[in-house]
mmCIF file with all atom_site columns, C-alpha atoms in Angstrom:
data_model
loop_
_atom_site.group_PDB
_atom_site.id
_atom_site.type_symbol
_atom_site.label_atom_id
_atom_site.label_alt_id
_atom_site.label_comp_id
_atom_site.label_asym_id
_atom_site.label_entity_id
_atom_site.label_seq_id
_atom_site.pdbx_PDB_ins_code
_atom_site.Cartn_x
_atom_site.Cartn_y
_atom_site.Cartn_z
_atom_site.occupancy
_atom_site.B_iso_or_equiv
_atom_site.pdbx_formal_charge
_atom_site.auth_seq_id
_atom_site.auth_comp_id
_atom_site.auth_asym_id
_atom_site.auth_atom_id
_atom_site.pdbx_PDB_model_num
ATOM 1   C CA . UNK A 1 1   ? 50.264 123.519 -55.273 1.00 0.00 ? 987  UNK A CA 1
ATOM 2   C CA . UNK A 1 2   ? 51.119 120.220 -56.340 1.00 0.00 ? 988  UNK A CA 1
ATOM 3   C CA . UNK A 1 3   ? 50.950 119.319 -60.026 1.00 0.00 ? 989  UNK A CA 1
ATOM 4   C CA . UNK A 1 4   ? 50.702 115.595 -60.282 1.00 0.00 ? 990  UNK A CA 1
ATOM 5   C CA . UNK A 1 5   ? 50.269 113.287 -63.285 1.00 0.00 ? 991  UNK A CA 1
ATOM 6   C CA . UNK A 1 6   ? 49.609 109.476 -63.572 1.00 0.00 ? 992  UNK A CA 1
ATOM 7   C CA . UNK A 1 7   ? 49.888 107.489 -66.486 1.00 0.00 ? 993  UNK A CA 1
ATOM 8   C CA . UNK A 1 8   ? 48.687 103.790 -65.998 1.00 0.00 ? 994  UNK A CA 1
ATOM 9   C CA . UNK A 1 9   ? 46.139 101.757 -68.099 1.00 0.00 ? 995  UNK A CA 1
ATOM 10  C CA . UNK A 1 10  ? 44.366 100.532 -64.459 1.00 0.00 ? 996  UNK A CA 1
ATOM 11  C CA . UNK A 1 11  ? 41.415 102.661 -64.319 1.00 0.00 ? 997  UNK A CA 1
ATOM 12  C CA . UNK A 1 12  ? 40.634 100.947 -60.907 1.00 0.00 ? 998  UNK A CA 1
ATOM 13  C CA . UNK A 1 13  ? 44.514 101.748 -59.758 1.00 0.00 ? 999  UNK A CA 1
ATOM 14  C CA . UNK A 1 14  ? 44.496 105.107 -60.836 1.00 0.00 ? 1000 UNK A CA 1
ATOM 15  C CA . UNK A 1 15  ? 41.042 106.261 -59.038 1.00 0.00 ? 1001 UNK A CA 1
ATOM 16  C CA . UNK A 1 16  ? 42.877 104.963 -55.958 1.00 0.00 ? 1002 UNK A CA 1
ATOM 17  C CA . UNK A 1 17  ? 45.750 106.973 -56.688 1.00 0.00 ? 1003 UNK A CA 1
ATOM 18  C CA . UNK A 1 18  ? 44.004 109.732 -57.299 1.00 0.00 ? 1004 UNK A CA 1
ATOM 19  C CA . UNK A 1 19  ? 41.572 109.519 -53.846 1.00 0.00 ? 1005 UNK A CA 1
ATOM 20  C CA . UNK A 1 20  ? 44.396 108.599 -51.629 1.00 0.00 ? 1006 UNK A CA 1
ATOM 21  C CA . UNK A 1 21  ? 46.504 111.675 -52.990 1.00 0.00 ? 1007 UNK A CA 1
ATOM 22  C CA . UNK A 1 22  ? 43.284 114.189 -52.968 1.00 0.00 ? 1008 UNK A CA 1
ATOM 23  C CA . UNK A 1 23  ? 43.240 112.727 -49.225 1.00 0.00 ? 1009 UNK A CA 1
ATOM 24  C CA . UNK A 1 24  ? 46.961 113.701 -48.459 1.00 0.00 ? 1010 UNK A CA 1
ATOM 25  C CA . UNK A 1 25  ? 46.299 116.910 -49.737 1.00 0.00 ? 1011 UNK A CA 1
ATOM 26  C CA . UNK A 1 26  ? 43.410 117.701 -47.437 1.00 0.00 ? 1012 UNK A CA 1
ATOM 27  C CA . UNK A 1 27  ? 45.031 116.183 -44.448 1.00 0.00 ? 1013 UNK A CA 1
ATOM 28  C CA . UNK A 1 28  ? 48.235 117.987 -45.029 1.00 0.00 ? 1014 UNK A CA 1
ATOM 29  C CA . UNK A 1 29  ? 46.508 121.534 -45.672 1.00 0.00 ? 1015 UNK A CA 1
ATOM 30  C CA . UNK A 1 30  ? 48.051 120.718 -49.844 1.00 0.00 ? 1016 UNK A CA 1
ATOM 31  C CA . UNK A 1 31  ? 46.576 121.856 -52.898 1.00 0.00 ? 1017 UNK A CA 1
ATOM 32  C CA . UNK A 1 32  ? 46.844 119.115 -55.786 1.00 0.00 ? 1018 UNK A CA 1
ATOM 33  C CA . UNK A 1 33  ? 46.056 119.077 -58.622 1.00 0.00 ? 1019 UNK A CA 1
ATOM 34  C CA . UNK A 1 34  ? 45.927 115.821 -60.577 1.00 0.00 ? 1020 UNK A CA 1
ATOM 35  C CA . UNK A 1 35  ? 45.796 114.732 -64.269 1.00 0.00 ? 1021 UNK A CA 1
ATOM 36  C CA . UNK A 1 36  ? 44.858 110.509 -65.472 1.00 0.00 ? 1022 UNK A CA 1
ATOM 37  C CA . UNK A 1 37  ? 46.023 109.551 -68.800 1.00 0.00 ? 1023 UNK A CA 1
ATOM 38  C CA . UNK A 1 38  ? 45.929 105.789 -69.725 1.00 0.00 ? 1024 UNK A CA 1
ATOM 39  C CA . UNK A 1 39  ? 47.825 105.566 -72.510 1.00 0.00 ? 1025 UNK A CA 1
ATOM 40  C CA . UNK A 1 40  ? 51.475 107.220 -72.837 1.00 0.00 ? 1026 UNK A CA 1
ATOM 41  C CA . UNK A 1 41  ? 50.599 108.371 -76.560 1.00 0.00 ? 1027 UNK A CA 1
ATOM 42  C CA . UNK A 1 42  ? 48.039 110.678 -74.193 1.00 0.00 ? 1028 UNK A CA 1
ATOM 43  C CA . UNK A 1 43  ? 50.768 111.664 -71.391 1.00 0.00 ? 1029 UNK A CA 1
ATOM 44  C CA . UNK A 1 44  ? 53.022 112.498 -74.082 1.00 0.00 ? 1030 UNK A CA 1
ATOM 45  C CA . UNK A 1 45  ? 50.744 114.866 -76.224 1.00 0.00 ? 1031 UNK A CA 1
ATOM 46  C CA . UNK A 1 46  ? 50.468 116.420 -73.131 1.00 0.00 ? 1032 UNK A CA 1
ATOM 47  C CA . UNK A 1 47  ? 53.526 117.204 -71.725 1.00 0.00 ? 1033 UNK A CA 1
ATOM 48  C CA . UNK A 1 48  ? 54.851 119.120 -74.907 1.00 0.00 ? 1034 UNK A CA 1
ATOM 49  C CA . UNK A 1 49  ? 52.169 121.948 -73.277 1.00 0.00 ? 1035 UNK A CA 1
ATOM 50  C CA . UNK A 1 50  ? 51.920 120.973 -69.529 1.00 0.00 ? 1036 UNK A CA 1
ATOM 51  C CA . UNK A 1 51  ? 54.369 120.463 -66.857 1.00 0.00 ? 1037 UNK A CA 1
ATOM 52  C CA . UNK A 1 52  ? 54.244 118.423 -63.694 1.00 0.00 ? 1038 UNK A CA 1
ATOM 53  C CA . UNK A 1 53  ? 55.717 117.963 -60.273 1.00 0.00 ? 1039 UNK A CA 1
ATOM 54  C CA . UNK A 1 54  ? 55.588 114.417 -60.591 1.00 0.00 ? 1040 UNK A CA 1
ATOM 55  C CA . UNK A 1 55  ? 54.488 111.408 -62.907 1.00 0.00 ? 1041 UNK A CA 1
ATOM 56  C CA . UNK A 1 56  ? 53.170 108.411 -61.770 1.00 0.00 ? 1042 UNK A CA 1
ATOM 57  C CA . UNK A 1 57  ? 54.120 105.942 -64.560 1.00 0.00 ? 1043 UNK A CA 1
ATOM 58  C CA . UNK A 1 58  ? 53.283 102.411 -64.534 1.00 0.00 ? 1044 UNK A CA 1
ATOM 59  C CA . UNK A 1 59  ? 56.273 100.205 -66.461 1.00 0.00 ? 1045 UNK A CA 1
ATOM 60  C CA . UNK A 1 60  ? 53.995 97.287  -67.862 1.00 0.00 ? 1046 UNK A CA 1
ATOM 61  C CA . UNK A 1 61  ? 50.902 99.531  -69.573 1.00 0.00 ? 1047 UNK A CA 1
ATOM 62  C CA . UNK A 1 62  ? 48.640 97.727  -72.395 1.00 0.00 ? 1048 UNK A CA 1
ATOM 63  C CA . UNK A 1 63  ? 50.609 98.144  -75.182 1.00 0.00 ? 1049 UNK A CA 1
ATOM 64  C CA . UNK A 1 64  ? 53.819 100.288 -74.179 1.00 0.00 ? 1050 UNK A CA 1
ATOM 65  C CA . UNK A 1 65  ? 56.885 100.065 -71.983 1.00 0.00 ? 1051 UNK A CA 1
ATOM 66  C CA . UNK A 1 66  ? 57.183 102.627 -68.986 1.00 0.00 ? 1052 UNK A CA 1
ATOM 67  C CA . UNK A 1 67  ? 60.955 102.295 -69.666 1.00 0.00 ? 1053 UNK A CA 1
ATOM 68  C CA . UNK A 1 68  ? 60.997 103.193 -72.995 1.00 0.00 ? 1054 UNK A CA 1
ATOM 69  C CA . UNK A 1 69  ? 58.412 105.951 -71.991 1.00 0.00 ? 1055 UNK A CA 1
ATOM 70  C CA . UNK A 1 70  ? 60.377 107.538 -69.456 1.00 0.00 ? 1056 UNK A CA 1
ATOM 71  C CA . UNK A 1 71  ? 63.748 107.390 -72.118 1.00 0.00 ? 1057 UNK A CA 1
ATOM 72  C CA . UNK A 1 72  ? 61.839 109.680 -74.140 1.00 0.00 ? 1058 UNK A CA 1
ATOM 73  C CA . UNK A 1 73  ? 60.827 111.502 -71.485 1.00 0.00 ? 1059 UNK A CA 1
ATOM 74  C CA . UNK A 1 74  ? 64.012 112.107 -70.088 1.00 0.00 ? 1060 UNK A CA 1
ATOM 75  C CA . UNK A 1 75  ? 65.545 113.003 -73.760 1.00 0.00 ? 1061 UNK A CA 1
ATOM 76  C CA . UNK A 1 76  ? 63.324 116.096 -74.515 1.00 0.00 ? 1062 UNK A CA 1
ATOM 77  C CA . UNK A 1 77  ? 63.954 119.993 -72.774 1.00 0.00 ? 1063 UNK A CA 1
ATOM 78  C CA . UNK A 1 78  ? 60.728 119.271 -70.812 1.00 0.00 ? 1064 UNK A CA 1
ATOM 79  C CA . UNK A 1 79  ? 61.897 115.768 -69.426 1.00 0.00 ? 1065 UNK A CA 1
ATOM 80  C CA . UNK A 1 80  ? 64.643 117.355 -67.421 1.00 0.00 ? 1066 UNK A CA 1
ATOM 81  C CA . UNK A 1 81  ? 63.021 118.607 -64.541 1.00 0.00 ? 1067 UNK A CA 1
ATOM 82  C CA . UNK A 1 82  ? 60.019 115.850 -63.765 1.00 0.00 ? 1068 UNK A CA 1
ATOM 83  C CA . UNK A 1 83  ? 60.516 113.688 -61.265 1.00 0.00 ? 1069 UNK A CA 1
ATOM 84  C CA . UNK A 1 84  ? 59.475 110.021 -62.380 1.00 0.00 ? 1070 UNK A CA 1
ATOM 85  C CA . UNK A 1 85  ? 58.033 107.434 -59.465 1.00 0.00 ? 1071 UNK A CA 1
ATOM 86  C CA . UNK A 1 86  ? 57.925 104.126 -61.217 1.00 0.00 ? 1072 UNK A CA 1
ATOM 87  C CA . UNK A 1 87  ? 55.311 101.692 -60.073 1.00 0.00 ? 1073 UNK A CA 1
ATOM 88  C CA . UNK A 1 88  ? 54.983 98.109  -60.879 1.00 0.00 ? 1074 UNK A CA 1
ATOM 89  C CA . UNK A 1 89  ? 54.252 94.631  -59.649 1.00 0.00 ? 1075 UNK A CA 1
ATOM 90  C CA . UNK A 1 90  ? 57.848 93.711  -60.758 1.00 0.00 ? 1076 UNK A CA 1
ATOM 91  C CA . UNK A 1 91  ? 60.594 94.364  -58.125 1.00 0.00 ? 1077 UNK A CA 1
ATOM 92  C CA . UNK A 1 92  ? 63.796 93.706  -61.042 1.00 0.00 ? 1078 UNK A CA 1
ATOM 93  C CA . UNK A 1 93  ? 62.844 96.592  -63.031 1.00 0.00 ? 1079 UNK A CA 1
ATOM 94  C CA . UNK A 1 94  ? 63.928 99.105  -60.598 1.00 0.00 ? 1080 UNK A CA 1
ATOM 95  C CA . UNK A 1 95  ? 67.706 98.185  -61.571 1.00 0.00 ? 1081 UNK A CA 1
ATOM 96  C CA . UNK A 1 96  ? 66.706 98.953  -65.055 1.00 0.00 ? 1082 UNK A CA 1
ATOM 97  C CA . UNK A 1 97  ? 65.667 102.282 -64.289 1.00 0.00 ? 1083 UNK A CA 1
ATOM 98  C CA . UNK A 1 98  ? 68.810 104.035 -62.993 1.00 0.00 ? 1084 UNK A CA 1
ATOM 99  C CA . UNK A 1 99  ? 69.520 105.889 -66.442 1.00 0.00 ? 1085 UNK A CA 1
ATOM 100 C CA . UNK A 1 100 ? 66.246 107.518 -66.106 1.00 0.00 ? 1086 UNK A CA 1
ATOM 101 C CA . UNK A 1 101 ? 66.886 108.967 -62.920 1.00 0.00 ? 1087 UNK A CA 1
ATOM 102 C CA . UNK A 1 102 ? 63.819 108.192 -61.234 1.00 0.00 ? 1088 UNK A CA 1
ATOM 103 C CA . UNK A 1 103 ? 62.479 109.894 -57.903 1.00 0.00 ? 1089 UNK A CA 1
ATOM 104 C CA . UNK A 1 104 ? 61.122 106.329 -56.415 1.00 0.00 ? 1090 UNK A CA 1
ATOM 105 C CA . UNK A 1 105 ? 59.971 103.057 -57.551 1.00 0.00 ? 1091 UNK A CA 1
ATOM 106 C CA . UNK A 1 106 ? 56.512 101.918 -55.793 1.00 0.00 ? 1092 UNK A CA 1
ATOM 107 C CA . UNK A 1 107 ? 55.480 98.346  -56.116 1.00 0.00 ? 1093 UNK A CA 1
ATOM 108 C CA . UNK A 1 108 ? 52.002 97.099  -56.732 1.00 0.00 ? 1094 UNK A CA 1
ATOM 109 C CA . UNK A 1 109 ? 50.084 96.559  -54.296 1.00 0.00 ? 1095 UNK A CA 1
ATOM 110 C CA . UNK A 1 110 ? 50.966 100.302 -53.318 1.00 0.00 ? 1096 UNK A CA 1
ATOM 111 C CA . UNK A 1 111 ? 50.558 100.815 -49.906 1.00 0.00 ? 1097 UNK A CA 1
ATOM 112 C CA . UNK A 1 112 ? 49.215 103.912 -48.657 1.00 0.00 ? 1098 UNK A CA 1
ATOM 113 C CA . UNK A 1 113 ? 52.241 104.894 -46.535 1.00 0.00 ? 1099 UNK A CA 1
ATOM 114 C CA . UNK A 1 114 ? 54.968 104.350 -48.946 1.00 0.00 ? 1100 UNK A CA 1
ATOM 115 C CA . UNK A 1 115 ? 52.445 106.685 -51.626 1.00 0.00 ? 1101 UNK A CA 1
ATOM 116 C CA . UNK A 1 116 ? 52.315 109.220 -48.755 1.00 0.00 ? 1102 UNK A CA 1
ATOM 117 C CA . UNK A 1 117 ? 56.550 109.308 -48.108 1.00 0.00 ? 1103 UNK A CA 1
ATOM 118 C CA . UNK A 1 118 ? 56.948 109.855 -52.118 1.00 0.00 ? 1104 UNK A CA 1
ATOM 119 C CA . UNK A 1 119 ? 54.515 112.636 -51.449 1.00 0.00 ? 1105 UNK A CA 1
ATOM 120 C CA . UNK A 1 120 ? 56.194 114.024 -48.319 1.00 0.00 ? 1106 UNK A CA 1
ATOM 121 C CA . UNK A 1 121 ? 59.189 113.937 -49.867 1.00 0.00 ? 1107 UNK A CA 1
ATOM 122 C CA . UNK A 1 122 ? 58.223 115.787 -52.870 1.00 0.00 ? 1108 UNK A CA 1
ATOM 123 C CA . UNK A 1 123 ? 56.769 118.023 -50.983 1.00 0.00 ? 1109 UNK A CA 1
ATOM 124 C CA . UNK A 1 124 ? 60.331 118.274 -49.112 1.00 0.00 ? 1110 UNK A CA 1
ATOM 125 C CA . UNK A 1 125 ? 62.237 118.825 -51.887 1.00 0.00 ? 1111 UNK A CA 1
ATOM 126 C CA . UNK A 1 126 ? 59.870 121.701 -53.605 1.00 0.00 ? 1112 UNK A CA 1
ATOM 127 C CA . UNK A 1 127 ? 60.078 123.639 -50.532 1.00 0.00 ? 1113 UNK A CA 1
ATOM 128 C CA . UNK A 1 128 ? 63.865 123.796 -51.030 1.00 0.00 ? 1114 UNK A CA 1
ATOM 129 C CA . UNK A 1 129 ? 63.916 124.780 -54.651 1.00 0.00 ? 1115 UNK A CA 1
ATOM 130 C CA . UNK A 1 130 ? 61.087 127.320 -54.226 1.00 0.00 ? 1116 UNK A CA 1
ATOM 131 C CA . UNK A 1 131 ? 63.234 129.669 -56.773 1.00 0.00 ? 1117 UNK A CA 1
ATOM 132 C CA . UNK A 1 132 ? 60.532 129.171 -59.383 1.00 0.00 ? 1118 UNK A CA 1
ATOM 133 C CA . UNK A 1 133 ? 58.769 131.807 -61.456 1.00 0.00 ? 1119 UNK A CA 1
ATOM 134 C CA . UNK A 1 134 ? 55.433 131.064 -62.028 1.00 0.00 ? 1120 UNK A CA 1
ATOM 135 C CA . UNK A 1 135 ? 52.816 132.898 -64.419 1.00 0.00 ? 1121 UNK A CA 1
ATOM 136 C CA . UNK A 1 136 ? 49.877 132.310 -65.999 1.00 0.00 ? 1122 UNK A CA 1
ATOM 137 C CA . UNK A 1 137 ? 49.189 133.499 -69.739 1.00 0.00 ? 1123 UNK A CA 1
ATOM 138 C CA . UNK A 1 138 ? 46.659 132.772 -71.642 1.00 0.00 ? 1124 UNK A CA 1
ATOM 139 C CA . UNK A 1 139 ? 47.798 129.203 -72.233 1.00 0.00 ? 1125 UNK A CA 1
ATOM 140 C CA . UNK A 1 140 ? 47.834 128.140 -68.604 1.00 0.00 ? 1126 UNK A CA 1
ATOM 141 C CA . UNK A 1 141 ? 50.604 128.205 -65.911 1.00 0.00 ? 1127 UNK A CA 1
ATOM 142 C CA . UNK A 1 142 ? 54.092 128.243 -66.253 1.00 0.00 ? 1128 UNK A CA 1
ATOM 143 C CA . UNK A 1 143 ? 56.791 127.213 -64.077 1.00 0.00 ? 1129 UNK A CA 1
ATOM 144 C CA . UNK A 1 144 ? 60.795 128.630 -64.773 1.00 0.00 ? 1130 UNK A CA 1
ATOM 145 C CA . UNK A 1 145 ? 63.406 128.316 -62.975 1.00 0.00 ? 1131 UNK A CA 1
ATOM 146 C CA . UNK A 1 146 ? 64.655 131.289 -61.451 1.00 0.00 ? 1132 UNK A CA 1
ATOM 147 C CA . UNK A 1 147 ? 68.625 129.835 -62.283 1.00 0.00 ? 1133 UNK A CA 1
ATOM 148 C CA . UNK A 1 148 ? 67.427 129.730 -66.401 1.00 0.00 ? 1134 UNK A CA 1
ATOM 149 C CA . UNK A 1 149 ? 66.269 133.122 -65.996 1.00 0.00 ? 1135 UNK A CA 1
ATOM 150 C CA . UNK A 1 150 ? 68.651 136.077 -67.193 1.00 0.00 ? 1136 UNK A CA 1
ATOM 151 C CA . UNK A 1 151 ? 66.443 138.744 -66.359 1.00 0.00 ? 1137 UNK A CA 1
ATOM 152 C CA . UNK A 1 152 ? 63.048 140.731 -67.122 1.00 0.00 ? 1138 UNK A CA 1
ATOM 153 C CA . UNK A 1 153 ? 62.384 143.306 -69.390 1.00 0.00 ? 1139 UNK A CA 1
ATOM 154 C CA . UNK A 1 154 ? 58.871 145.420 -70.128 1.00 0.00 ? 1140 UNK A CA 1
ATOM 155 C CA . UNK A 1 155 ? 57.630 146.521 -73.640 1.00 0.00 ? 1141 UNK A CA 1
ATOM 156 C CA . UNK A 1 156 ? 55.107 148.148 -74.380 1.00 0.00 ? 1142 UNK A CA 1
ATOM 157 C CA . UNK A 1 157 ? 52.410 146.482 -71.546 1.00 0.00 ? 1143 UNK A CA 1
ATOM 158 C CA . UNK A 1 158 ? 53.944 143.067 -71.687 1.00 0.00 ? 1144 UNK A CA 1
ATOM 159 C CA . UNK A 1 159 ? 56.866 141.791 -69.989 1.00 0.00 ? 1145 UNK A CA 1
ATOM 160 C CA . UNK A 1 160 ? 59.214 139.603 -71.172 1.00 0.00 ? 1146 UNK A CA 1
ATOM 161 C CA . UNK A 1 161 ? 61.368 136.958 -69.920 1.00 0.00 ? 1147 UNK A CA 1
ATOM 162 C CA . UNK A 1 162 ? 64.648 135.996 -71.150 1.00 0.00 ? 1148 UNK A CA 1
#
């Protein structure tokens, strides 16, 4: 399953976004799932509990800076492993991105073939780094990567991870 996120203050961009990736996912025999937020103070509330495959983030939203969004992003434990696809209606930002280490940069209008390469190559690359652990607990699912863990251990009827 795919775990997407978008974070743009479009509503009428991110519906599209969301219906063109729901259709990839049907057409490629995909599960995805797919969270909205318009505002980063939402995305980033949310990602302290919730991790993604991929963020959609728009650079220019209402009243923050994708940029600056993506620093912060990038600067906590959870930033590490999310891959970022920028999208814009400005070109010269994607030169600004670089220290973020983005996965792509789509430009607005987004057409649906470029949307559906970032997809296929997401899809590409999660296929190669299948070495994830994933469990659900009472707080949702959980994704670790089998590298970070050291091993497993079983107390009482619980097992831990370390």
């Amino acid at each position: 399953m795919l775990e997407l996120a978008i974070c743009d203050d479009d509503i009428i961009l991110c519906n599209w976004l969301e219906q063109k990736l729901l259709h990839y996912g049907k057409a490629n025999d995909c599960q995805i799932s797919i969270e909205i937020y318009y505002s980063a103070e939402q995305l980033l509330n949310r990602l302290e509990e919730e991790s993604y495959d991929m963020l959609f983030l728009d650079i220019c939203l209402e009243h923050e800076n994708g940029i600056d969004i993506g620093t912060e992003i990038r600067k906590k434990n959870y930033g590490k492993e999310l891959r970022i696809t920028y999208i814009s209606t400005y070109q010269e930002y994607a030169m600004k991105l670089f220290r973020i280490h983005p996965f792509d940069f789509l430009v607005k209008p987004i057409r649906e073939e470029e949307l559906f390469r970032v997809i296929g190559e997401l899809r590409e690359l999660l296929k190669e780094r299948k070495k994830i652990f994933e469990y659900t607990d009472t707080k949702g699912i959980h994704k670790i990567s089998y590298d970070k863990i050291l091993y497993f251990y079983s107390l009482g009827k619980r097992v831990h991870i370390v």
